Short mmCIF file of C-alpha atoms in Angstrom, two decimals:
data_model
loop_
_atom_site.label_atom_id
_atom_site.label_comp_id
_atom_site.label_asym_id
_atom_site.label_seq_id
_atom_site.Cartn_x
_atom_site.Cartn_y
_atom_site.Cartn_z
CA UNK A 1 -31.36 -13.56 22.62
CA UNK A 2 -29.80 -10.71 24.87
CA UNK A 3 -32.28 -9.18 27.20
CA UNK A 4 -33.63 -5.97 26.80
CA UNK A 5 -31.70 -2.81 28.56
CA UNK A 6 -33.54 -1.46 31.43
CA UNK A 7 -33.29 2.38 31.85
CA UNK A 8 -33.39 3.87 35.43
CA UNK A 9 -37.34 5.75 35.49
CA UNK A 10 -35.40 9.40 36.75
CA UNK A 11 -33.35 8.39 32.83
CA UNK A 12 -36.29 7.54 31.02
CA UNK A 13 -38.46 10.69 32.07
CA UNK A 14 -35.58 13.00 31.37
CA UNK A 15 -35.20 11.75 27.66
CA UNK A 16 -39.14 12.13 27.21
CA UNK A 17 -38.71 15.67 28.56
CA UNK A 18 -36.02 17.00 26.53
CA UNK A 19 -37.60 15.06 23.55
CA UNK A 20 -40.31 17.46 23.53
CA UNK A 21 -38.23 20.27 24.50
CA UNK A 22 -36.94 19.26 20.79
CA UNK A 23 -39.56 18.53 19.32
CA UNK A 24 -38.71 14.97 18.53
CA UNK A 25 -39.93 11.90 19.65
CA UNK A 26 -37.89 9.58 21.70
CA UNK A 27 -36.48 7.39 19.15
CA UNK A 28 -35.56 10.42 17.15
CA UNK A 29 -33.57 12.02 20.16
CA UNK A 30 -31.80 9.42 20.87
CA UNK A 31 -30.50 8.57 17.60
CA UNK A 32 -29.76 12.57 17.56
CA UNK A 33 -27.49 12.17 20.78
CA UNK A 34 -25.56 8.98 19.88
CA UNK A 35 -24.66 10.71 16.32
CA UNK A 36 -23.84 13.76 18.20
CA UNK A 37 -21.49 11.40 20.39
CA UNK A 38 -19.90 9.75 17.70
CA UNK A 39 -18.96 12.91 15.50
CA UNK A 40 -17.68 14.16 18.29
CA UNK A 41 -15.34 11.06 19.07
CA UNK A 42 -14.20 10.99 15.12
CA UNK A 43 -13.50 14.49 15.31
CA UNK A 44 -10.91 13.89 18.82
CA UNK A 45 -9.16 11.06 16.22
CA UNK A 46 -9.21 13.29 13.74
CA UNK A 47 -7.11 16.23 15.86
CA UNK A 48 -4.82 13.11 17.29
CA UNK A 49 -4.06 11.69 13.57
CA UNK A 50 -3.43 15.05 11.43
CA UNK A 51 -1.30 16.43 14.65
CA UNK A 52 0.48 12.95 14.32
CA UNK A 53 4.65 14.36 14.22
CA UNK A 54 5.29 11.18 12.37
CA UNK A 55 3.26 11.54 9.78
CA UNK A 56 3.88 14.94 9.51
CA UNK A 57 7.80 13.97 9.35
CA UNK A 58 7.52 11.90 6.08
CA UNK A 59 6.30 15.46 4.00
CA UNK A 60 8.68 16.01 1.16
CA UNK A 61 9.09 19.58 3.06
CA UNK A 62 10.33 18.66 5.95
CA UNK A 63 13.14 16.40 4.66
CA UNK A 64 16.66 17.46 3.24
CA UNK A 65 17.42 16.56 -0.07
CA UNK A 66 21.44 17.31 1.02
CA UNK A 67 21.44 13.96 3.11
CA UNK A 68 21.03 12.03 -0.05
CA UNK A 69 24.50 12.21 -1.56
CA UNK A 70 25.49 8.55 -0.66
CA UNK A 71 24.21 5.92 -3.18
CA UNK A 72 24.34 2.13 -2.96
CA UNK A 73 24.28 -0.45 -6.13
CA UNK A 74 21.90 -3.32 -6.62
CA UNK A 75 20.56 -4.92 -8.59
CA UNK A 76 16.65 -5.48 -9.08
CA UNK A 77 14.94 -9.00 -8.84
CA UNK A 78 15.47 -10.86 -11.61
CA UNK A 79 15.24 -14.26 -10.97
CA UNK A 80 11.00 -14.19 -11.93
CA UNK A 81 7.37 -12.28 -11.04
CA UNK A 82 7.42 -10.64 -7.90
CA UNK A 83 5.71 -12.45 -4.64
CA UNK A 84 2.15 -12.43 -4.53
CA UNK A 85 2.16 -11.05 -1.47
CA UNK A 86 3.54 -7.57 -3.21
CA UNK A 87 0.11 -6.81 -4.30
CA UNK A 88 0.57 -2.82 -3.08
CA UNK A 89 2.93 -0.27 -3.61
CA UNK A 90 2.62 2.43 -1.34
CA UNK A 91 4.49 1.05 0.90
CA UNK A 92 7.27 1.03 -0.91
CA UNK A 93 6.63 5.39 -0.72
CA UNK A 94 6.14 5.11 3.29
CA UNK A 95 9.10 2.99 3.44
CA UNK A 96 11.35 5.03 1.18
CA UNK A 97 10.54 8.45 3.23
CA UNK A 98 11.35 6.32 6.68
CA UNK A 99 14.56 5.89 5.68
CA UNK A 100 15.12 9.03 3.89
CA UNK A 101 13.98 10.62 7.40
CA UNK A 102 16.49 8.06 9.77
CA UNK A 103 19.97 9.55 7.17
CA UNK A 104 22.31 10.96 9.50
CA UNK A 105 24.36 14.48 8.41
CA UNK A 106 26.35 12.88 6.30
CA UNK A 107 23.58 11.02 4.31
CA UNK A 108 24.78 7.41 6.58
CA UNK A 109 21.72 5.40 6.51
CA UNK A 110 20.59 2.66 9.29
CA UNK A 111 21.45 -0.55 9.88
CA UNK A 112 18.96 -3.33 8.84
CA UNK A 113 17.30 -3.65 12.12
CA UNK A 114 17.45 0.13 13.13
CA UNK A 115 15.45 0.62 9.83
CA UNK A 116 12.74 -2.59 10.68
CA UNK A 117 12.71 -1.25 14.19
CA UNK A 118 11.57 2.51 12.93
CA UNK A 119 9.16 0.95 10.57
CA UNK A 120 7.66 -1.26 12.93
CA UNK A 121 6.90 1.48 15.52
CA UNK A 122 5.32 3.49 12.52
CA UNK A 123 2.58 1.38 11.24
CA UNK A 124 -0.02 1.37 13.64
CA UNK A 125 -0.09 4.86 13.42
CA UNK A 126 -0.47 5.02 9.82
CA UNK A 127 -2.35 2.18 9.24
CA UNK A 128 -5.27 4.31 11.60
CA UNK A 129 -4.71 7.68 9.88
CA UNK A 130 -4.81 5.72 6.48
CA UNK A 131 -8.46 3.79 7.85
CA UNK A 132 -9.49 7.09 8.61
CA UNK A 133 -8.90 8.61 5.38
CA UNK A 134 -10.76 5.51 3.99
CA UNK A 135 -13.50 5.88 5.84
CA UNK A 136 -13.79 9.51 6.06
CA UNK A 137 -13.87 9.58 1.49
CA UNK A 138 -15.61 6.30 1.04
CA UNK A 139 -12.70 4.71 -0.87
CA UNK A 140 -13.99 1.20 -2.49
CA UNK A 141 -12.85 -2.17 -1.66
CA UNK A 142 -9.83 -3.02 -3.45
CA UNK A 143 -8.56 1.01 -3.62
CA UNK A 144 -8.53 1.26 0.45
CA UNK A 145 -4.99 2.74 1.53
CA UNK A 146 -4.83 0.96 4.90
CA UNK A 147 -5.22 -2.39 3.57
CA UNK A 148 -1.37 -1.93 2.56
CA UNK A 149 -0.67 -2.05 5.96
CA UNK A 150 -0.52 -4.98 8.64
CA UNK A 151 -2.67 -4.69 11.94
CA UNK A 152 -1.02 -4.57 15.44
CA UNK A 153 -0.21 -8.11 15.77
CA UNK A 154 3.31 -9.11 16.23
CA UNK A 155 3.02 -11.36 13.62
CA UNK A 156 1.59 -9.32 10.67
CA UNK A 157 4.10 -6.48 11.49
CA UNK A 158 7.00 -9.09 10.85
CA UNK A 159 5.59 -10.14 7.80
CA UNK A 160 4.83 -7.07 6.36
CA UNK A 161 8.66 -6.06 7.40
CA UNK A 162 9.78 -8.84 5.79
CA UNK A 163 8.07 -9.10 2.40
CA UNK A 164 7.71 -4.68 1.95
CA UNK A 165 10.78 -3.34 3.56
CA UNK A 166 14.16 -5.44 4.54
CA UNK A 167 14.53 -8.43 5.54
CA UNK A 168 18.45 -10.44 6.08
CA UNK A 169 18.20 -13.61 5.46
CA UNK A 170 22.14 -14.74 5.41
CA UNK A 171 25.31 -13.62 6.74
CA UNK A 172 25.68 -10.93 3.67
CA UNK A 173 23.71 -7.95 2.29
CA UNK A 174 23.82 -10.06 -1.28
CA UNK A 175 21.10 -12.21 0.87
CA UNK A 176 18.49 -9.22 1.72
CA UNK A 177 15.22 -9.53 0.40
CA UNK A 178 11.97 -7.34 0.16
CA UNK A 179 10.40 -5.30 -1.54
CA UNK A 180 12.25 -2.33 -1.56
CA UNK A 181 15.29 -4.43 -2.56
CA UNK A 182 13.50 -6.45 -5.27
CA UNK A 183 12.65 -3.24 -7.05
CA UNK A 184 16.26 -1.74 -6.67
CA UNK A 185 15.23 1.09 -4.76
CA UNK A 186 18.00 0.32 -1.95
CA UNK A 187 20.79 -1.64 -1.35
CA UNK A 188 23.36 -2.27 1.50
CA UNK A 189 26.89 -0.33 1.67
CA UNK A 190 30.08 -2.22 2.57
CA UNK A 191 29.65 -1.27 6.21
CA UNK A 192 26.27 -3.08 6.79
CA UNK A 193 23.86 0.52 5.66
CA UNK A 194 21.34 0.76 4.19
CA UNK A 195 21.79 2.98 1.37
CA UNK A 196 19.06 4.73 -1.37
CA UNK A 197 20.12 3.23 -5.09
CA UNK A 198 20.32 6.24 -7.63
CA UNK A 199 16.34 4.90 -8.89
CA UNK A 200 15.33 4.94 -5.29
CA UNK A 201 16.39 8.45 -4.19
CA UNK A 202 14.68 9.64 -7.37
CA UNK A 203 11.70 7.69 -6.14
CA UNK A 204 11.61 9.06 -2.56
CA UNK A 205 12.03 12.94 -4.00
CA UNK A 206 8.36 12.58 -5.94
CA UNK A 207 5.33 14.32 -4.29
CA UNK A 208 2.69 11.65 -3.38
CA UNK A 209 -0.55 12.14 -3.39
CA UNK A 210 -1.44 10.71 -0.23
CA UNK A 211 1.90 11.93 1.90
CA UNK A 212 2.45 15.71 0.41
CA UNK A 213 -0.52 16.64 -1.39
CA UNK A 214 -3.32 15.30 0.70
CA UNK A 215 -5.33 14.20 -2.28
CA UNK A 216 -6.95 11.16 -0.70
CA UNK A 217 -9.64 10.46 -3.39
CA UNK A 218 -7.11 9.14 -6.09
CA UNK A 219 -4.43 6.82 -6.61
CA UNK A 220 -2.02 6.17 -3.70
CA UNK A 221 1.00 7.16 -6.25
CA UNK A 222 1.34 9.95 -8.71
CA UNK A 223 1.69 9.90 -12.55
CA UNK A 224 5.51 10.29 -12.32
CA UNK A 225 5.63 7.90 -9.74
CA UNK A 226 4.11 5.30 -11.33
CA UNK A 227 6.46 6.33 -14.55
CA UNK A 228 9.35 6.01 -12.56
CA UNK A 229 8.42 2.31 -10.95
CA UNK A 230 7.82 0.95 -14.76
CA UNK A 231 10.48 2.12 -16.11
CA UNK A 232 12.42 0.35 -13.49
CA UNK A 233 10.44 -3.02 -14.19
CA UNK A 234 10.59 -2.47 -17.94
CA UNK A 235 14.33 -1.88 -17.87
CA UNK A 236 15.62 -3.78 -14.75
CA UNK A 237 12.94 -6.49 -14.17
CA UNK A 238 12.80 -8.93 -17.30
CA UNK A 239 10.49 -11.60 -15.64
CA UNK A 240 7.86 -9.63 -13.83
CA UNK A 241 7.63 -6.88 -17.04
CA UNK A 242 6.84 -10.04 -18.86
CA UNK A 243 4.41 -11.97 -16.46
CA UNK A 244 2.84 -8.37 -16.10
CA UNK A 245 2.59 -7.72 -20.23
CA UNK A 246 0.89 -11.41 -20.38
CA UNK A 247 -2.09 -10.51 -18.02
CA UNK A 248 -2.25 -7.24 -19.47
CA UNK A 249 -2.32 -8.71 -22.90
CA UNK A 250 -5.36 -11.63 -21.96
CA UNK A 251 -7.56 -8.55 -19.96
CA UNK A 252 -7.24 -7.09 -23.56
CA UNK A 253 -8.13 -9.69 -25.43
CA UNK A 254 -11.08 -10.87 -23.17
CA UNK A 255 -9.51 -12.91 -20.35
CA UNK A 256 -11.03 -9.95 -18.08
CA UNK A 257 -12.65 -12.60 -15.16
CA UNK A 258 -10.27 -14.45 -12.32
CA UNK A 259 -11.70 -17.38 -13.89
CA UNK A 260 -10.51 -16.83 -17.33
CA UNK A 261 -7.28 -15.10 -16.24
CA UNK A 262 -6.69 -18.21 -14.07
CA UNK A 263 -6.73 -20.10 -17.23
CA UNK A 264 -4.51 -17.75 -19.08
CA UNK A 265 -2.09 -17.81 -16.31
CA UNK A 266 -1.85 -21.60 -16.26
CA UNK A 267 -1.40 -22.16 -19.64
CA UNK A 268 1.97 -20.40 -18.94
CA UNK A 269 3.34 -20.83 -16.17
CA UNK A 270 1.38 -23.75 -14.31
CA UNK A 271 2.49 -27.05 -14.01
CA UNK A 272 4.03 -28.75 -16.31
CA UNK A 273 5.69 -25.34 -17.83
CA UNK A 274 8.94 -24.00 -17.47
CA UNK A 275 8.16 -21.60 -14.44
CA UNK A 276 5.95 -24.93 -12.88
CA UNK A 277 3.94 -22.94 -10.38
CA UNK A 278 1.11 -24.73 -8.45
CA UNK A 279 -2.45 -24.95 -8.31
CA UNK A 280 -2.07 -23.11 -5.02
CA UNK A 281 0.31 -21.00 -6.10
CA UNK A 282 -0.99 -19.29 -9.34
CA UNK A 283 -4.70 -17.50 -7.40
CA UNK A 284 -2.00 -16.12 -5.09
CA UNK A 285 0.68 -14.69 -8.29
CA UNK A 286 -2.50 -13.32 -10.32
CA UNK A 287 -3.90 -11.06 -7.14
CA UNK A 288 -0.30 -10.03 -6.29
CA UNK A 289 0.22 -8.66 -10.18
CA UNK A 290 -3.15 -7.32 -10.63
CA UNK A 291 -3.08 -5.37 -7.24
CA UNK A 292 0.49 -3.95 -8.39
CA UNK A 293 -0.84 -2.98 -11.72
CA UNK A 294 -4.03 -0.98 -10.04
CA UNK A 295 -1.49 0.53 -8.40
CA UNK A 296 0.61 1.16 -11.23
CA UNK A 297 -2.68 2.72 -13.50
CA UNK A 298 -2.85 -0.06 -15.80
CA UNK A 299 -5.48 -1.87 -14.53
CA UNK A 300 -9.34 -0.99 -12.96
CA UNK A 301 -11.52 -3.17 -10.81
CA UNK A 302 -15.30 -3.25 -12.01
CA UNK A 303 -17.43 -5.24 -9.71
CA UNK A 304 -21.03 -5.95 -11.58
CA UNK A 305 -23.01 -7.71 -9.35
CA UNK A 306 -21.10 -10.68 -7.57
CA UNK A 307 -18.77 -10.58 -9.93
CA UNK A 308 -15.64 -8.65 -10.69
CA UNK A 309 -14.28 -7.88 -13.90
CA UNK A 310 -10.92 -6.39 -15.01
CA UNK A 311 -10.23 -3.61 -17.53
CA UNK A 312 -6.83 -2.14 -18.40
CA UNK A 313 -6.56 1.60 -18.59
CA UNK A 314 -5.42 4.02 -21.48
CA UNK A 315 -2.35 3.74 -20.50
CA UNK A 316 -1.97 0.40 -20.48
CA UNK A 317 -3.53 0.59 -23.78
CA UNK A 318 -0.68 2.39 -24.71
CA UNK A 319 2.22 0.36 -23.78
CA UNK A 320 0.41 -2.79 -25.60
CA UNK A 321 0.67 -0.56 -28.55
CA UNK A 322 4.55 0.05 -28.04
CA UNK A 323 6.13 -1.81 -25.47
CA UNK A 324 7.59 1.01 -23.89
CA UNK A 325 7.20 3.25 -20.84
#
């Protein structure tokens, strides 16, 4: 047990006299001060984050939509589901603004690791003013914005780098992988740029919610953004529109637990079946598609006691009904 805190007498007596002064007892006055202290602290972060120039440079307004004339051609990831680890989608926004904001005159976009280095020296900063924004409107668990983005260790910030933005892995930009490359929203140019794909610049010239209009209480994308990122899977991602349409489809029918979606999952594409995916591997693929559907409006979080429970939305509701976006 830590030992009590012993106030100097000269302290002690002052507190007691203004206490009184106030009209409160001594308990009461001190819990007044420390709030008073701490309001005043969250209002100094507050003036440091919303003055924050790089923050302030990712604003639709502030960037020119005449440095994105040149277009690079990829293709999305076909080859199965997305990673598990892609379980949110707003950094795909942050990332595509970054870049958008690092196009030279002529629309010439970064190398690889100019475009890791700008995003690595960006995420602390937004991972606070996005922490603050949770905190500040209560979001719930599961819907928090700065959860999307890694803390200040040197290892989380590579990660993040490699499985959200860019990552080389060979000798050729046919080798990249990432996020932002798995859904085709850029690509690498002959001479080793990175380059916005014609889905990607439409992607990056959407207002957000969170980056433009400052409307922190809802989803971290807007309507037409989500639109936008399932048509692309619909159209340009086979595997993952299909491993997405069979959760979807066993939330409808009742599979709505991560017990019972577990299940579903397995029956498909555990072991034994043609995708073979592990025990340890399937708990990992079901949190990485349901947080990308949350994110995407088809699917809501319900936690009733311990439990949580899964629910898919109208829309969702709708493209169950005709398979389209």
């Amino acid at each position: 047990m830590e030992a009590a805190l012993s106030l100097p007498a000269a302290l002690v007596a002052k507190l007691i006299e203004d206490a009184e002064r106030h009209g409160m007892s001594v308990d009461e006055y001190c819990r007044a001060i420390l709030s008073e202290s701490r309001a005043a602290d969250r209002s100094s972060n507050q003036a440091a984050f919303t003055s924050e120039p790089a923050l302030d440079e990712l604003k639709l307004l502030q960037l020119s939509a005449e440095r994105l004339s040149l277009k690079a051609t990829v293709s999305a990831f076909q080859s199965g589901a997305l990673s598990g680890h892609i379980n949110r989608l707003l950094p795909l926004k942050i990332g595509c603004r970054v870049l958008w904001s690092l196009l030279d005159d002529d629309g010439v976009g970064p190398t690889i690791r100019e475009f890791r280095e700008e995003m690595s020296d960006r995420v602390g900063s937004l991972r606070n003013y996005l922490r603050m924004i949770d905190e500040d409107y209560a979001r719930p668990r599961g819907d928090r914005l700065h959860a999307s983005f890694p803390n200040s260790s040197d290892a989380a910030i590579n990660r993040f780098l490699n499985q959200y933005i860019i990552r080389k892995s060979g000798l050729n930009a046919e080798q990249s992988s990432g996020a932002m490359i798995d859904f085709g929203l850029i690509g690498i140019s002959d001479i080793g740029r990175v380059q916005f794909t014609e889905v990607g610049r439409n992607f990056s010239l959407l207002s957000n919610p969170v980056l433009d209009e400052e409307d922190h209480r809802g989803p971290s994308l807007s309507a037409d953004e989500q639109v936008l990122v399932l048509s692309q899977i619909r159209t340009e991602m086979m595997r993952e529109w299909k491993f997405m349409r069979h959760v979807l489809d066993g939330i409808h029918v009742g599979s709505n637990t991560p017990t019972s979606l577990l299940a579903r999952i397995n029956r498909r594409y555990g072991p034994g079946t043609k995708a073979d995916w592990s025990a340890s591997v399937m708990p990992h693929m079901r949190s990485g598609v349901l947080g990308r559907m949350q994110a995407l409006g088809l699917v809501k979080r319900t936690f009733i006691e311990n439990r949580v429970e899964y629910r898919v939305t109208p829309l969702a509701l709708v493209i169950l009904e005709a398979d389209v976006v």
